XYZ file of C-alpha atoms in Angstrom:
247
model
C 17.945 7.144 2.539
C 15.101 6.791 0.001
C 14.717 3.227 1.350
C 13.132 4.660 4.514
C 10.322 6.123 2.213
C 9.409 3.183 0.246
C 5.621 2.980 -0.531
C 5.090 6.523 0.686
C 3.283 7.414 -2.385
C 0.635 4.921 -1.824
C -0.128 6.210 1.735
C 0.046 9.962 0.839
C -2.436 9.257 -2.357
C -5.167 7.825 -0.014
C -4.441 9.295 3.454
C -6.678 12.354 3.276
C -9.697 10.440 1.489
C -9.325 7.716 4.228
C -9.213 10.193 7.163
C -11.960 12.098 5.834
C -14.098 9.158 5.252
C -13.177 7.616 8.526
C -14.068 10.728 10.612
C -17.008 11.461 8.742
C -18.516 8.177 9.080
C -17.834 8.331 12.879
C -19.224 11.541 13.252
C -22.633 10.718 11.161
C -22.958 7.303 12.523
C -22.662 8.736 16.076
C -25.372 11.353 15.179
C -27.740 8.897 13.775
C -27.229 6.523 16.784
C -28.066 9.386 19.208
C -31.116 10.557 17.145
C -32.505 6.890 17.277
C -31.772 6.197 20.918
C -32.287 9.851 22.392
C -34.306 11.675 19.985
C -31.781 14.153 19.101
C -28.311 14.185 17.553
C -26.944 16.559 20.063
C -27.494 14.131 23.061
C -24.435 13.038 24.921
C -23.554 9.533 23.619
C -22.773 6.532 25.759
C -19.466 4.497 25.779
C -21.276 1.761 23.633
C -22.538 4.559 21.257
C -19.040 5.763 20.637
C -17.618 2.212 20.318
C -20.211 1.349 17.703
C -19.489 4.487 15.728
C -15.795 3.874 15.902
C -16.094 0.318 14.780
C -18.202 1.415 11.798
C -15.625 4.097 10.791
C -12.967 1.315 10.744
C -14.941 -1.075 8.582
C -15.769 1.690 5.954
C -11.967 2.697 6.166
C -10.913 -0.978 5.277
C -12.761 -0.913 1.835
C -10.836 2.060 0.868
C -7.277 1.428 2.290
C -6.711 -2.171 1.652
C -5.334 -1.864 -1.885
C -2.988 1.059 -0.816
C -1.974 -1.231 2.140
C -1.001 -4.062 0.034
C 1.060 -1.732 -2.363
C 2.642 -0.395 0.500
C 3.770 -3.449 2.028
C 4.978 -4.998 -1.137
C 7.070 -1.680 -1.891
C 8.549 -1.676 1.556
C 9.666 -5.497 1.431
C 10.874 -5.181 -2.083
C 14.714 -5.390 -1.903
C 16.377 -3.374 -4.689
C 20.053 -3.739 -5.235
C 22.038 -0.582 -4.325
C 24.101 0.711 -7.143
C 27.157 1.107 -4.768
C 27.276 -2.703 -4.323
C 30.028 -4.022 -6.537
C 29.166 -7.017 -8.598
C 29.897 -8.275 -11.947
C 26.068 -9.020 -12.760
C 24.155 -6.300 -13.997
C 21.602 -4.748 -11.493
C 18.355 -6.351 -11.983
C 15.174 -4.063 -12.390
C 12.844 -4.213 -9.433
C 9.373 -5.849 -9.888
C 7.650 -2.850 -8.731
C 8.616 0.616 -10.072
C 6.100 2.582 -7.953
C 2.801 2.316 -6.051
C 0.641 2.621 -9.048
C 2.767 0.180 -10.972
C 2.656 -2.118 -7.861
C -1.258 -2.152 -7.944
C -1.307 -2.679 -11.596
C 1.007 -5.613 -11.620
C -0.868 -7.152 -8.526
C -4.174 -6.745 -10.297
C -2.635 -8.356 -13.530
C -0.966 -11.302 -11.799
C -3.459 -11.982 -9.033
C -6.584 -10.699 -9.994
C -8.944 -8.153 -8.109
C -8.706 -10.238 -5.046
C -4.999 -9.648 -4.831
C -5.619 -6.063 -3.927
C -7.622 -7.259 -1.039
C -5.026 -9.729 0.451
C -5.280 -9.354 4.255
C -8.543 -7.942 4.225
C -9.887 -10.001 6.968
C -6.851 -9.217 9.186
C -7.335 -5.496 8.382
C -11.096 -5.608 9.072
C -10.420 -7.116 12.565
C -7.727 -4.751 13.222
C -9.454 -1.543 12.360
C -12.908 -2.271 13.653
C -11.664 -3.332 17.113
C -8.887 -0.559 17.278
C -11.095 2.093 15.781
C -13.485 1.569 18.345
C -10.958 1.702 21.209
C -9.558 4.716 19.392
C -12.611 6.966 19.625
C -13.902 5.687 22.789
C -10.500 6.352 24.712
C -10.395 9.812 23.278
C -14.029 10.558 24.166
C -13.560 9.188 27.573
C -10.345 10.990 28.264
C -11.734 14.312 27.171
C -14.789 13.906 29.418
C -12.534 13.042 32.347
C -10.169 15.789 31.952
C -12.607 18.595 30.863
C -13.422 20.732 33.817
C -16.984 20.935 34.843
C -18.976 23.721 33.247
C -17.073 23.510 30.011
C -18.641 21.672 27.101
C -15.522 21.697 24.968
C -12.019 20.187 25.661
C -9.274 22.600 25.856
C -6.158 22.413 23.840
C -3.843 20.321 26.137
C -6.665 17.936 26.753
C -7.132 17.250 23.176
C -3.495 16.593 22.758
C -3.332 14.473 25.581
C -6.385 12.628 24.853
C -5.560 12.063 21.113
C -1.926 10.762 21.764
C -3.196 8.383 24.369
C -5.973 7.091 22.124
C -3.495 6.465 19.448
C -1.148 4.480 21.562
C -3.783 2.474 23.271
C -5.443 1.766 19.639
C -1.912 0.613 18.143
C -1.346 -1.542 21.216
C -4.390 -3.532 20.347
C -3.952 -3.251 16.503
C -0.156 -4.348 16.247
C -0.741 -8.267 16.580
C -3.539 -8.157 13.521
C -1.140 -5.522 11.787
C 1.723 -7.939 11.707
C -0.619 -10.766 10.382
C -2.029 -8.395 7.763
C 1.584 -7.619 6.450
C 2.499 -11.076 6.293
C -0.704 -11.920 4.321
C -0.061 -9.037 1.890
C 3.217 -9.856 1.110
C 2.426 -13.363 0.163
C 2.655 -12.997 -3.636
C 1.095 -14.943 -6.488
C 2.551 -18.275 -6.627
C 3.718 -18.470 -3.100
C 0.341 -19.334 -1.199
C 2.239 -19.383 2.068
C -0.908 -18.610 4.271
C -4.306 -19.867 3.669
C -6.068 -17.143 5.618
C -5.934 -15.100 8.928
C -6.125 -18.336 11.301
C -3.721 -20.190 9.381
C -1.153 -17.093 9.283
C -1.508 -16.585 12.890
C -1.014 -20.383 13.750
C 2.002 -20.701 11.363
C 3.710 -17.304 12.653
C 3.465 -18.314 16.344
C 4.486 -21.700 15.587
C 7.588 -20.842 13.824
C 8.603 -17.861 15.698
C 6.786 -17.862 19.208
C 3.934 -15.532 20.580
C 6.346 -12.575 20.564
C 6.005 -12.613 16.789
C 2.798 -10.842 17.147
C 4.149 -7.953 18.930
C 6.888 -6.911 16.349
C 7.108 -3.130 15.890
C 4.789 -2.566 19.071
C 7.372 -0.092 20.506
C 7.862 1.920 17.090
C 4.021 1.855 16.538
C 3.249 3.331 19.850
C 6.145 5.892 19.808
C 4.620 7.157 16.383
C 1.144 7.037 17.412
C 1.222 9.506 20.060
C 2.455 12.555 18.189
C 0.608 11.796 15.109
C -2.913 11.329 16.619
C -2.156 14.579 18.787
C -2.068 16.361 15.529
C -4.872 14.356 13.962
C -7.277 15.269 16.847
C -6.052 18.725 17.104
C -6.902 19.366 13.514
C -10.391 17.461 13.782
C -11.522 19.542 16.626
C -10.371 22.704 14.970
C -12.250 21.806 11.882
C -15.305 20.933 13.992
C -15.284 24.210 15.846
C -14.659 26.189 12.589
C -17.600 24.623 10.768
C -19.860 24.830 13.824
C -18.802 28.661 14.287
C -19.458 29.244 10.445
C -22.942 27.284 10.517
C -24.242 29.125 13.498
C -22.902 32.601 12.079
C -24.780 31.805 8.826
């Protein structure tokens, strides 16, 4: 059963920091764009403004999350022999004993650059999907919120957040596949020379459908996860706004 949770410590260790930086960057970037374009941070942003802020959030997130993504992928693709398997040979020790040990081994064997393998695919994935993510959420909230109300309701936030997550992952899955293939490419293998080479070789060997591996699972996961993410985001914003105004 523990095999389903390989690499989870790398994700848990960084998820709060990455989410905080991502949403903080989006919010602050959007406020600054509105100040520059409309003279006030409270002005209603256009779709382009939201997309630019979302893309910036994705770019900043990549810098923080790439090492943990590399560790997660390596841990998840490492095959450990199960003790129930009958064999006369003694069980070999796994190369990576945990997420932090995995990062240490990668840095030692592959250098600092090894921690940022697949960064180009991750940058393309997160900038584009983050722009779509925030744009979809903002647009759906505007569309579904009744006239006269300046804040979306609970159900609107749930539906908009879930839909934004599904659409973003639908766009991100091909690049996520390439990112994972590049990151699992350990020192000495050098199977892929870069993002374009990885895409070309993957499609040549397995067909175009290889780019959509895991699409269904990503979308199924994305809807409930991002419902919770945006409900929490809106709750925190409203709490801080209320606290600031009260003060």
